[in-house]
C-alpha atoms as one frame of an Amber mdcrd trajectory, in Angstrom:
protein
   0.000   0.000   0.000   2.783   2.463   0.893   4.647   1.760  -2.346   1.502
   2.557  -4.316   0.720   5.733  -2.373   4.330   6.993  -2.308   6.018   5.677
  -5.464   9.021   8.007  -5.153   9.914   6.652  -1.700  11.941   3.539  -0.914
  10.504   1.036   1.565  12.604  -1.740   3.047  11.461  -4.726   5.091  14.489
  -6.178   6.836  15.611  -8.434   9.656  17.585  -6.068  11.892  19.264  -9.012
  13.621  20.699 -10.313  10.325  24.493 -10.262  10.284  24.775  -9.052   6.647
  22.094  -6.379   6.678  24.223  -3.220   6.869  24.719  -2.908   3.104  20.944
  -2.835   2.500  20.222   0.008   4.918  20.178   3.562   3.556  22.607   6.248
   4.687  20.768   8.606   7.024  21.604  11.158   9.713  19.069   9.937  12.287
  17.416   6.609  13.084  14.023   6.727  14.834  12.798   3.523  16.424   9.874
   3.141  18.805   9.826  -0.203  20.597  11.407  -2.063  17.670  14.506  -3.198
  19.536  12.445  -3.831  22.674  10.928  -6.872  20.951  14.360  -8.338  20.180
  16.663 -10.478  22.269  19.391  -8.292  23.735  22.050  -9.847  21.441  19.933
  -9.105  18.358  19.258  -5.559  19.571  23.019  -4.997  19.926  23.470  -6.334
  16.365  20.765  -3.977  15.063  22.472  -0.968  16.666  25.758  -2.013  15.046
  23.970  -2.028  11.671  22.686   1.493  12.331  26.223   2.598  13.252  27.714
   1.089  10.077  25.365   3.171   7.920  27.072   6.288   9.262  23.950   7.501
  11.083  24.893   9.982  13.781  21.809   9.931  15.994  19.318   7.460  17.416
  15.941   8.485  18.874  14.112   5.801  20.799  12.069   5.074  23.870  13.904
   3.797  26.940  13.167   2.825  30.502  15.768   4.601  32.627  17.923   2.199
  34.625  16.348  -0.893  33.109  18.177  -4.197  33.725  19.143  -4.932  30.114
  20.131  -8.533  30.883  16.399  -9.431  31.018  16.414  -9.228  27.208  18.654
 -12.296  27.073  16.090 -14.346  28.985  12.853 -13.401  27.219  10.689 -16.080
  25.638  10.560 -14.701  22.093  10.527 -11.668  19.832   6.805 -11.198  20.370
   7.490 -10.262  24.006   8.359  -6.685  24.956  11.299  -6.008  27.262  12.471
  -2.680  28.678  15.922  -1.456  27.654  18.083   1.514  28.585  20.417   2.013
  25.617  22.793   4.133  27.689  23.701   1.107  29.826  25.613  -2.112  29.025
  25.663  -3.945  26.713  24.512  -1.060  24.472  26.581   1.766  26.015  25.291
   4.500  23.715  26.115   8.076  24.701  22.882   9.800  25.689  22.757  13.358
  24.419  19.465  14.404  26.017  16.018  13.391  27.162  13.459  14.563  24.606
  10.186  13.907  26.405   8.772  11.802  29.217   6.487   9.030  27.970   5.297
   7.839  31.352   6.718   9.270  34.551   5.269   6.389  36.572   7.474   3.757
  34.931  10.510   5.923  34.056  10.027   5.767  30.281  11.154   8.547  27.988
  12.270   9.277  24.461  15.993   9.889  24.378  18.465  11.131  21.797  21.624
   9.036  21.597  24.864   9.369  19.637  25.481   6.379  17.370  29.049   7.355
  16.530  31.955   7.855  18.966  32.911  11.372  19.973  35.278  13.022  17.482
């Protein structure tokens, strides 16, 4: 449907955990992802972030749960299950540039802006 409605745009369906995906992803400045990586095992989410980094993207905007125990993502039952991640903590270790907006103050969720590339 999107290809028909927006013929000048490129749409890509991809497995972000795939080890050879980086070449298929477009070069962009910013990657926006809402809850995509939260449905992945932690190892696959790390792989997906590495793909984003290899494209040369500088920034990553996503939802996080501050202080979340990221190791829970290694124990989840499947990709259909949601798990909370904080991409500023291990094993992700992204540099958080700022909080953009609170999503839910009761459970410490927010949208954050992260640097995908190391500091110059």
